[in-house]
PDB file of C-alpha atoms and ligand atoms in Angstrom:
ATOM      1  CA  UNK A 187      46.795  46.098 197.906  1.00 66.00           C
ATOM      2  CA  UNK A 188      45.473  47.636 201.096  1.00 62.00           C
ATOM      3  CA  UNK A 189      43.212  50.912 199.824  1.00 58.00           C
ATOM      4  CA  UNK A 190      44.204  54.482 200.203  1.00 62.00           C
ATOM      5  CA  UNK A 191      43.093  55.693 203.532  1.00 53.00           C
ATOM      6  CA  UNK A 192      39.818  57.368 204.294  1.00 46.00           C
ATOM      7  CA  UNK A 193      39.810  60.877 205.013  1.00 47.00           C
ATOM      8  CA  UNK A 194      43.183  61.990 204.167  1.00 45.00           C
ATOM      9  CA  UNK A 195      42.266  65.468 203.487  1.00 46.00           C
ATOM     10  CA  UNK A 196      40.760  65.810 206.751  1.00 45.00           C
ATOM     11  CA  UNK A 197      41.634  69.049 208.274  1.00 41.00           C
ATOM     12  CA  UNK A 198      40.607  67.377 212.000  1.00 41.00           C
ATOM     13  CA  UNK A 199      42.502  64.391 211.081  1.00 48.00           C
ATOM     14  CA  UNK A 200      46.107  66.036 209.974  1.00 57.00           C
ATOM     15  CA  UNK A 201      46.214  68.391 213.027  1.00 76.00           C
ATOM     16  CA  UNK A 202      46.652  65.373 215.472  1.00 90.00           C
ATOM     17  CA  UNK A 203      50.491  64.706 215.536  1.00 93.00           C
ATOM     18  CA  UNK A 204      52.595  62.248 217.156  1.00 90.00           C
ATOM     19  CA  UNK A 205      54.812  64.668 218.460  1.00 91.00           C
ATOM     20  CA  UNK A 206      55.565  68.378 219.738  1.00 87.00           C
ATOM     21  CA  UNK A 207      58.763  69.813 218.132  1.00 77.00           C
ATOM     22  CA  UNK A 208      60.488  70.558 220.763  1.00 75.00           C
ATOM     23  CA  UNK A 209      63.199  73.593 220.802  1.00 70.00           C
ATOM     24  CA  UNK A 210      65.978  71.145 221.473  1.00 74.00           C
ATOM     25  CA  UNK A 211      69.409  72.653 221.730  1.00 88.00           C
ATOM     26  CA  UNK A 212      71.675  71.886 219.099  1.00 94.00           C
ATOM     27  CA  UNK A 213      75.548  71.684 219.497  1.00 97.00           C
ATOM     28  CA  UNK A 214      78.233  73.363 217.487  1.00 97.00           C
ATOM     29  CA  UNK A 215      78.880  69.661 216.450  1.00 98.00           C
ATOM     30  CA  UNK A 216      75.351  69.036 215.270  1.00 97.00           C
ATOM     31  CA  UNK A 217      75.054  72.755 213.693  1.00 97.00           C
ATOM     32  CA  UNK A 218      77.947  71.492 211.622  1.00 98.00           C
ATOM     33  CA  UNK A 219      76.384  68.335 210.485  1.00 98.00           C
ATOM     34  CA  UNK A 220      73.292  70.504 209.326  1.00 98.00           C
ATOM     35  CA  UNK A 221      75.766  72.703 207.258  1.00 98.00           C
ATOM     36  CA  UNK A 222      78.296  70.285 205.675  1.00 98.00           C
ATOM     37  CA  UNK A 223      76.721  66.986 205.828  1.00 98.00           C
ATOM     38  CA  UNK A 224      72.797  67.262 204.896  1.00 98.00           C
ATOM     39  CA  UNK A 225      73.566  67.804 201.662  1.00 98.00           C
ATOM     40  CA  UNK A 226      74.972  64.023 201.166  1.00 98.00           C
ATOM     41  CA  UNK A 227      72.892  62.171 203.174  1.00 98.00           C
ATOM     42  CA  UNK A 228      69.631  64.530 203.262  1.00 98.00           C
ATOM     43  CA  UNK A 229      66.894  64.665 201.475  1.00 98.00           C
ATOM     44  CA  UNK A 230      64.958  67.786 200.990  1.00 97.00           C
ATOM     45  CA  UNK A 231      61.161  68.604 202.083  1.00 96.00           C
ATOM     46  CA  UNK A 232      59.994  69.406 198.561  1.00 95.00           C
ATOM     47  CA  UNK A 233      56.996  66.780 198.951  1.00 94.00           C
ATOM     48  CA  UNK A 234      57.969  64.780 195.634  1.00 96.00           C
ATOM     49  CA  UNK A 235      57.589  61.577 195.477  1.00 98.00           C
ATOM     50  CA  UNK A 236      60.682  59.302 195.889  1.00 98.00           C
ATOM     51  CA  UNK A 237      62.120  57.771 193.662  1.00 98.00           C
ATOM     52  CA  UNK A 238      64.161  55.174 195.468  1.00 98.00           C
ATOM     53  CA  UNK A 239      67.140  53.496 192.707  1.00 98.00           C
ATOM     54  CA  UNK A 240      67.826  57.278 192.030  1.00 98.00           C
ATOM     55  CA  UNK A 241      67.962  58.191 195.919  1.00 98.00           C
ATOM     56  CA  UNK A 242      70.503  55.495 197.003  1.00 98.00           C
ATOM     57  CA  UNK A 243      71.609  54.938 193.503  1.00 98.00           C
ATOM     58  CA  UNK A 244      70.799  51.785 193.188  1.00 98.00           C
ATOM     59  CA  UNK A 245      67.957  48.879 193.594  1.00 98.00           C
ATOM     60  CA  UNK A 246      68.289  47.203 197.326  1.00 98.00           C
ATOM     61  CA  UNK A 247      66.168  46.218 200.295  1.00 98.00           C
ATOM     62  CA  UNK A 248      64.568  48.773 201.728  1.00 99.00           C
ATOM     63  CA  UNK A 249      64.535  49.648 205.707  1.00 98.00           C
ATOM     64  CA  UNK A 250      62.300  52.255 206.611  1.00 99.00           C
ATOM     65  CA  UNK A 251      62.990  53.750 210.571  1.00 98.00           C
ATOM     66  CA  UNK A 252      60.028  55.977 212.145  1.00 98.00           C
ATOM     67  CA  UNK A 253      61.529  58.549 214.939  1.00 98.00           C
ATOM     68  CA  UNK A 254      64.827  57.521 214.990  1.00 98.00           C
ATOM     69  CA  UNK A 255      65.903  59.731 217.790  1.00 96.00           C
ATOM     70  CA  UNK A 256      69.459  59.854 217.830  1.00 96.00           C
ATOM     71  CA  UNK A 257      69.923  57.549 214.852  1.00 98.00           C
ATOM     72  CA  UNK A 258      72.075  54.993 217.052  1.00 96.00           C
ATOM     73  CA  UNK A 259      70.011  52.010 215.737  1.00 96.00           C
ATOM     74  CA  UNK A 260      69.777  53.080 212.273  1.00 98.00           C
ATOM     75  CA  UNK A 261      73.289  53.178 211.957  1.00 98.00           C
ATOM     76  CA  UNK A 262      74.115  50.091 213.746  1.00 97.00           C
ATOM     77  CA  UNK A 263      71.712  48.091 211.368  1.00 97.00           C
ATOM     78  CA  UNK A 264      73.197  50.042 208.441  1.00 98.00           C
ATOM     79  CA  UNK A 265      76.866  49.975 209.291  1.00 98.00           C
ATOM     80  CA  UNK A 266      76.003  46.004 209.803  1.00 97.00           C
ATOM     81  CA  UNK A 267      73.982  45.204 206.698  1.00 98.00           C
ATOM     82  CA  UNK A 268      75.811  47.372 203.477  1.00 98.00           C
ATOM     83  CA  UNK A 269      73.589  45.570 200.892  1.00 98.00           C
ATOM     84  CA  UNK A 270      70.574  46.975 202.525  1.00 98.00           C
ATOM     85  CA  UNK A 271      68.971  51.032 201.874  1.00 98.00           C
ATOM     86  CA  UNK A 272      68.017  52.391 205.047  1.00 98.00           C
ATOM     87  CA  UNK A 273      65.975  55.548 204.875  1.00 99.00           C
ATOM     88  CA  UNK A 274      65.038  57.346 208.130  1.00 98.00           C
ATOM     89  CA  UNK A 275      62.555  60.003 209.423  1.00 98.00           C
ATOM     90  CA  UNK A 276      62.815  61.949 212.369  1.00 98.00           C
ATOM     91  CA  UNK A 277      61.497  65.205 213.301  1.00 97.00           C
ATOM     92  CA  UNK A 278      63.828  66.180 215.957  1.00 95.00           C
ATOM     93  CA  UNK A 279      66.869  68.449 214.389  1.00 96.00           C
ATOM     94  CA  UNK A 280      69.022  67.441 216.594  1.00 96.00           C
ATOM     95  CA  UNK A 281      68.537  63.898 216.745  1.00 97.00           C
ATOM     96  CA  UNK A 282      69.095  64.262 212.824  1.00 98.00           C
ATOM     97  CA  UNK A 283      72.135  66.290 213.304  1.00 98.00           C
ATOM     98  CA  UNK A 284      73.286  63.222 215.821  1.00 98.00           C
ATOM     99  CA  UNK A 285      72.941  60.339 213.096  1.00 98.00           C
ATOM    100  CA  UNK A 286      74.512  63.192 210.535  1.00 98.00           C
ATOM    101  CA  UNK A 287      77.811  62.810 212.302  1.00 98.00           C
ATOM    102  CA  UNK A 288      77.699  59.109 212.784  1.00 98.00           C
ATOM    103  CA  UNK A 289      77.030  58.770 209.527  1.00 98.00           C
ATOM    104  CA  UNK A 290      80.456  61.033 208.659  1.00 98.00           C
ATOM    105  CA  UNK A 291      81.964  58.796 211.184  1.00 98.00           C
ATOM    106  CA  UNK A 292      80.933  55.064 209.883  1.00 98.00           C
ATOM    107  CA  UNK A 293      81.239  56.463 206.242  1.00 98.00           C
ATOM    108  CA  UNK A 294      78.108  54.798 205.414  1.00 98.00           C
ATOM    109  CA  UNK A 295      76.589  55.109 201.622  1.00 98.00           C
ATOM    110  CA  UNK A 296      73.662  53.226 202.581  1.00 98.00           C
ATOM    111  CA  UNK A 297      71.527  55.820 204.624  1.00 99.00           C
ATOM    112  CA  UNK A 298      69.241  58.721 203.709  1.00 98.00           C
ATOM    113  CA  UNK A 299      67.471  61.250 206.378  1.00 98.00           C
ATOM    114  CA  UNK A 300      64.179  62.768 205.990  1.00 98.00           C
ATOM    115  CA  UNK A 301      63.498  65.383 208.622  1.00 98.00           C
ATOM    116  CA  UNK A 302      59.749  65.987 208.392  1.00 97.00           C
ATOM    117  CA  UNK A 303      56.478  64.501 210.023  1.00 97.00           C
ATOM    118  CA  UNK A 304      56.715  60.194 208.909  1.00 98.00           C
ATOM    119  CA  UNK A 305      53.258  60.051 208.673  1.00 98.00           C
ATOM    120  CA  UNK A 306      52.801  63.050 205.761  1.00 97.00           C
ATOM    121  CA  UNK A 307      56.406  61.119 204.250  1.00 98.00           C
ATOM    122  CA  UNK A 308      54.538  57.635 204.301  1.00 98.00           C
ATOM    123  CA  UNK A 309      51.317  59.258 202.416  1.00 97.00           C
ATOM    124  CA  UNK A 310      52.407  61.536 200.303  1.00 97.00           C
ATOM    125  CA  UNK A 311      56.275  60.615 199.159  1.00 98.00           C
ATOM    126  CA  UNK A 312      56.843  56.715 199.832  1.00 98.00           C
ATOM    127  CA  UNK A 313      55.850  54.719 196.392  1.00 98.00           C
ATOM    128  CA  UNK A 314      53.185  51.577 197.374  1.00 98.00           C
ATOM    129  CA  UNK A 315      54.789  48.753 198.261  1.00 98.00           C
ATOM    130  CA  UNK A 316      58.238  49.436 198.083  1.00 98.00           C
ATOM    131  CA  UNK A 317      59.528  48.764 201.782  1.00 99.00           C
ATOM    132  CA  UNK A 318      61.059  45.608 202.839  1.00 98.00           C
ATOM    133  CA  UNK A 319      60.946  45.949 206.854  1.00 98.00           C
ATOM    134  CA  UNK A 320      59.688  49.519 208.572  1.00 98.00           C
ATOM    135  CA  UNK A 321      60.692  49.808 211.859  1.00 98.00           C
ATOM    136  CA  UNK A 322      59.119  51.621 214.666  1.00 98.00           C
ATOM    137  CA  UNK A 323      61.122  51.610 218.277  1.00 97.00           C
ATOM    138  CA  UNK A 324      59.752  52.903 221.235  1.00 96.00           C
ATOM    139  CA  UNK A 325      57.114  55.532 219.560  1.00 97.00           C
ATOM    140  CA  UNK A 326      56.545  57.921 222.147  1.00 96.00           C
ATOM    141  CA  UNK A 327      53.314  55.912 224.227  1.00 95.00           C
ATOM    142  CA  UNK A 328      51.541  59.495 225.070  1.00 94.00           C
ATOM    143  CA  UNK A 329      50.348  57.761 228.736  1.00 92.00           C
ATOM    144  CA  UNK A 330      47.403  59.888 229.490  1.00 94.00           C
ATOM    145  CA  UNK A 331      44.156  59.004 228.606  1.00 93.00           C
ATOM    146  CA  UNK A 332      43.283  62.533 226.298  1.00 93.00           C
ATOM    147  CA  UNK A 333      46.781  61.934 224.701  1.00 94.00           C
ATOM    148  CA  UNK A 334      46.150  58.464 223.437  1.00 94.00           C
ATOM    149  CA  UNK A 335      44.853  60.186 219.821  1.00 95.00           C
ATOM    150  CA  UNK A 336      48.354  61.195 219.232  1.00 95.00           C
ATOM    151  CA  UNK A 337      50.174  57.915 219.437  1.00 98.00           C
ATOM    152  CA  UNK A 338      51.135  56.914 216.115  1.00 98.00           C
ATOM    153  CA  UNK A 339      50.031  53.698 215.801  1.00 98.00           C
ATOM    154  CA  UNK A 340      45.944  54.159 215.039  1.00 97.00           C
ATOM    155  CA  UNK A 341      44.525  51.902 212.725  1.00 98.00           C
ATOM    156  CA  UNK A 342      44.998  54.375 209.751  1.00 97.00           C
ATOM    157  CA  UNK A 343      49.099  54.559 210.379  1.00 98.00           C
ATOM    158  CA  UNK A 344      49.240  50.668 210.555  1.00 98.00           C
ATOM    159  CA  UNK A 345      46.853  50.556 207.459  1.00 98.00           C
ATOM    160  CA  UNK A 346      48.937  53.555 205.800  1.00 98.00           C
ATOM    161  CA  UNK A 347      52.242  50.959 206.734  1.00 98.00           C
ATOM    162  CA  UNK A 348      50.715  47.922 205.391  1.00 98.00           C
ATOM    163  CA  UNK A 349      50.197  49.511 201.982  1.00 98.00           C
ATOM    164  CA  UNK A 350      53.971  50.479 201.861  1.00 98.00           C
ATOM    165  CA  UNK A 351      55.121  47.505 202.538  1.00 98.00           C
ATOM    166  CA  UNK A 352      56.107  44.984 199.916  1.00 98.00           C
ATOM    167  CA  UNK A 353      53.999  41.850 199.825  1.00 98.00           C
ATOM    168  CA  UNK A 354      56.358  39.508 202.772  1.00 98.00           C
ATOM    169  CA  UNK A 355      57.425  42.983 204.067  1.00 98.00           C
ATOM    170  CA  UNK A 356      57.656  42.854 208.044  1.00 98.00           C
ATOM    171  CA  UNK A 357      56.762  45.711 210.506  1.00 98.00           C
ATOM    172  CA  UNK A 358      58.640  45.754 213.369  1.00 98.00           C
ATOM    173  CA  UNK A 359      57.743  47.513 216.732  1.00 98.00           C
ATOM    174  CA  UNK A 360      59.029  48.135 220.052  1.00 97.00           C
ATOM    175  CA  UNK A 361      57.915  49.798 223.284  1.00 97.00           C
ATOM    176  CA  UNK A 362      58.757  49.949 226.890  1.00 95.00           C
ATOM    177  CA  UNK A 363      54.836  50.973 227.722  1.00 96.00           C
ATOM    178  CA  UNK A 364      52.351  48.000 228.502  1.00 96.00           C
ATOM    179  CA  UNK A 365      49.340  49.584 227.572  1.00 97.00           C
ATOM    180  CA  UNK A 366      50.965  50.849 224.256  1.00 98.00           C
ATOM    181  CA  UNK A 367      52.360  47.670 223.208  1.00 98.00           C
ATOM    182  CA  UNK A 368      48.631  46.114 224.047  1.00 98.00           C
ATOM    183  CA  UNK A 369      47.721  48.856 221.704  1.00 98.00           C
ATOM    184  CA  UNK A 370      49.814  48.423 218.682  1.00 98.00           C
ATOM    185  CA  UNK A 371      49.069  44.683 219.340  1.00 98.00           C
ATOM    186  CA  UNK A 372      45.506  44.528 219.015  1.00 98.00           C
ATOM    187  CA  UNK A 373      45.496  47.609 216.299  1.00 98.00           C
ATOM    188  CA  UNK A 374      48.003  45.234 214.110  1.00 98.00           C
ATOM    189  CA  UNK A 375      46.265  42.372 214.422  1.00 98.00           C
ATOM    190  CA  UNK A 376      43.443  43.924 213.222  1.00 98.00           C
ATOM    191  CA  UNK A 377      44.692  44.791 210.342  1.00 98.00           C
ATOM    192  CA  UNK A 378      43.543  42.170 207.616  1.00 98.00           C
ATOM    193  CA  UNK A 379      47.336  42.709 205.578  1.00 98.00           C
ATOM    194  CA  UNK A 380      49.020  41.665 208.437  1.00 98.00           C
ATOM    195  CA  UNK A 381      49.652  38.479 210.131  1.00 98.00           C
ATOM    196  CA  UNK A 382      51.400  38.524 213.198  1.00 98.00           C
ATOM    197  CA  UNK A 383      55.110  36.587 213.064  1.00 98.00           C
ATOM    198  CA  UNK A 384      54.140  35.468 216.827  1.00 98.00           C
ATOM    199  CA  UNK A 385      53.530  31.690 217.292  1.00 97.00           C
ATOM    200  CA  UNK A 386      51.631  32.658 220.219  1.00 98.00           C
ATOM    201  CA  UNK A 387      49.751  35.392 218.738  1.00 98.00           C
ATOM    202  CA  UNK A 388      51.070  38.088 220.616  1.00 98.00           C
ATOM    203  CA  UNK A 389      54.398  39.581 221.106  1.00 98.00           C
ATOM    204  CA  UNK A 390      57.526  37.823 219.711  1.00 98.00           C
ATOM    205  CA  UNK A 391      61.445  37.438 221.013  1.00 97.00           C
ATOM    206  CA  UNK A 392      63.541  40.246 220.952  1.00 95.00           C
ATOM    207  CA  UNK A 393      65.431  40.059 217.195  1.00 92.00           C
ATOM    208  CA  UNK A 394      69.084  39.349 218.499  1.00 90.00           C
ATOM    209  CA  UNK A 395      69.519  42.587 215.095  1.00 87.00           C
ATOM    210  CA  UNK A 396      67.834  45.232 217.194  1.00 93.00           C
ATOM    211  CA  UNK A 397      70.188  47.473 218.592  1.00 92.00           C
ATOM    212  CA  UNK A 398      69.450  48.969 222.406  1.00 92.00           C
ATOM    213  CA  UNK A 399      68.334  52.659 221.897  1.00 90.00           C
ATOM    214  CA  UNK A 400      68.779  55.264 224.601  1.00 89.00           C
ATOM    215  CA  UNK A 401      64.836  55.446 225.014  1.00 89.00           C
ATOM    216  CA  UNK A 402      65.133  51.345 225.884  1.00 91.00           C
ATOM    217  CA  UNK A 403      68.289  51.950 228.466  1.00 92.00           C
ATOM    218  CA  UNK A 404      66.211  55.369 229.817  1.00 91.00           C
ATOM    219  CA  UNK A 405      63.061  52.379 230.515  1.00 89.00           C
ATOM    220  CA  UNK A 406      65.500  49.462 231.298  1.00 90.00           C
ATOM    221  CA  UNK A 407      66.411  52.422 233.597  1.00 94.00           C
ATOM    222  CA  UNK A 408      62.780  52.742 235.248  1.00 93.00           C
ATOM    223  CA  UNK A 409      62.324  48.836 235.602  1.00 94.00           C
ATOM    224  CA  UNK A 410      59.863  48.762 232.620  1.00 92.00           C
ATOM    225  CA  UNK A 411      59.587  45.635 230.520  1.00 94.00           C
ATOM    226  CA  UNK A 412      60.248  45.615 226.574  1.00 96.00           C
ATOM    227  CA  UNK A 413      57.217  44.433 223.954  1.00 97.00           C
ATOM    228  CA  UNK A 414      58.484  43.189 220.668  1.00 97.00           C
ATOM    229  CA  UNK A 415      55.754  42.828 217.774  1.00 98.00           C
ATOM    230  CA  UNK A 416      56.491  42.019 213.911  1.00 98.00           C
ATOM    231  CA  UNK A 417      54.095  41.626 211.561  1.00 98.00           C
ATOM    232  CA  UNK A 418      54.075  40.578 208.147  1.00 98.00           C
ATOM    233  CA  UNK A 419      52.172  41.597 205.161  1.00 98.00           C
ATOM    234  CA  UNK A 420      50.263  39.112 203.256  1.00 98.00           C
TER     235      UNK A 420
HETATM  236  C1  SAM B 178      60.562  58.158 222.332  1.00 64.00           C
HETATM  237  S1  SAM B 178      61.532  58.629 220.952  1.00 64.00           S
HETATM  238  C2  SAM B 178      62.338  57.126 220.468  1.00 64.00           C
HETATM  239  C3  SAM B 178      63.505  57.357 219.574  1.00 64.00           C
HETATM  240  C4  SAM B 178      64.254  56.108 219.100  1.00 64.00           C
HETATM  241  N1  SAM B 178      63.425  55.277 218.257  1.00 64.00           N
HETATM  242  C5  SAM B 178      64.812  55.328 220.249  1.00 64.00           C
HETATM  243  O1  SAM B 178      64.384  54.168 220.464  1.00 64.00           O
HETATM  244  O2  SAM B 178      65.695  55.865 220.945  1.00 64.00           O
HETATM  245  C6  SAM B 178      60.332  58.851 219.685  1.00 64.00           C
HETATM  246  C7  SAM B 178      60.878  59.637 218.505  1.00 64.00           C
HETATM  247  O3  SAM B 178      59.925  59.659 217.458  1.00 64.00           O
HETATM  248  C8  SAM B 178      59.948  60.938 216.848  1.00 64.00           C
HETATM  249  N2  SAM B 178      58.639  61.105 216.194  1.00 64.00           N
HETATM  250  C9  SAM B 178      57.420  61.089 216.773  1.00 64.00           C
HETATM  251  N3  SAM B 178      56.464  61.221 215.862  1.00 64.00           N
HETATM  252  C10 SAM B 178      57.088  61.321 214.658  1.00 64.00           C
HETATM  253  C11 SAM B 178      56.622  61.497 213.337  1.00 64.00           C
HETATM  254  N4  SAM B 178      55.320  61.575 213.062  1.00 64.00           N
HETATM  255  N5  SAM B 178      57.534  61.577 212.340  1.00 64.00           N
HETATM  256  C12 SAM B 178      58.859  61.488 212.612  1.00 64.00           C
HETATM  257  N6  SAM B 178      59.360  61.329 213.852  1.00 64.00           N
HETATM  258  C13 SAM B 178      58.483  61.244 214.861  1.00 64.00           C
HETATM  259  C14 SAM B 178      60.216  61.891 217.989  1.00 64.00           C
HETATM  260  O4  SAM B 178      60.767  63.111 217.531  1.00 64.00           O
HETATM  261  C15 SAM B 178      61.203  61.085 218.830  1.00 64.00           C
HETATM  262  O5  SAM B 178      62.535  61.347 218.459  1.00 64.00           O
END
């Protein structure tokens, strides 16, 4: 079992996010979904640990999304796979509102939404080793050079992930950004509970299961490549 991070408690460490909550406008639609649906497919900020058979009420696979945006691959994968749990995080309220309502719309049973920081949900609510595949598409690659501390892959996060993953779990990334998908690559592969799923060592085909996100059409968009990395834990 990969050991507890160092320097959790670190006051210089937790005020480095991975992202600025932005005052995104929220539609009558989405205001709704906050009102009437949260309460089925929610789950509150009270900082308790999880207890995941209760949660989905029952014993599944687990798929854990990071920033899900808009939700649209979350509930693609979950619509797709009903013997699977998917649980996502997201800090954007109206991105959560958005997979609220397609989650009204597919009727899904399957999915729970966490809207609070993933990185403070990974540490302090996720149980050790009890995630089958975490997925993390198209983090946002903070370009410039003084921004590179807030990406959210550091060695920490991927150590953090490896220790919530079951044993054969697989982390699965995703990024339009060359010099963030060099990043996540060599901060993986450093990670002695991971081996990398590539034959080649590196990146690995794009799984046929990942659904196109609007961040991947917005790069397909701008000409930019797509990275794929999985890793598995040992
Ligand atoms: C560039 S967007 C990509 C969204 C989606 N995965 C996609 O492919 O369309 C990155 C998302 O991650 C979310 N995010 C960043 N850091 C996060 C964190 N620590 N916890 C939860 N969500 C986070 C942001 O709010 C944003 O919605």
């Amino acid at each position: 079992m990969p050991p507890a991070e160092e320097g959790e408690s670190s006051p210089y460490r937790r005020a480095i996010r991975s992202f600025v909550v932005r005052a995104g406008r929220m539609t009558s639609a989405q205001q709704r979904a906050w009102r009437e649906l949260w309460p089925r497919w929610g789950i509150g900020n009270d900082g308790a640990p999880f207890d995941l058979v209760a949660m989905f009420g029952r014993d599944a696979p687990l798929t854990l999304e990071v920033g899900f945006g808009n939700g649209e691959s979350l509930i693609a994968l979950a619509a797709a796979h009903p013997a699977r749990n998917y649980l996502g995080l997201e800090v954007h309220p109206p991105g959560v509102g958005h997979l609220l309502l397609r989650c009204e719309a597919e009727g899904v049973s399957n999915v729970r939404i966490v809207c609070d920081d993933a990185v403070d949900v990974l540490r302090q609510r996720v149980p050790d080793a009890s995630i089958d595949e975490l997925l993390l598409y198209f983090p946002d690659p903070w370009p410039k050079k003084r921004h590179h501390k807030r990406r959210i892959v550091q060695p920490a996060f991927v150590e953090l992930v490896a220790r919530k993953l079951v044993p054969g779990g697989v982390l699965r990334m995703a990024t339009d950004w060359q010099p963030y998908a060099e990043h996540m690559l060599a901060t993986a592969s450093a990670c002695p509970w991971l081996r990398n799923e590539s034959p080649t060592g590196d990146f690995v085909a794009r799984p046929g299961s990942r659904p196109v996100t609007r961040f991947e059409r917005r790069g397909q968009r701008l000409g930019h490549g797509v990275w794929d990395l999985a890793f598995r834990r040992r």
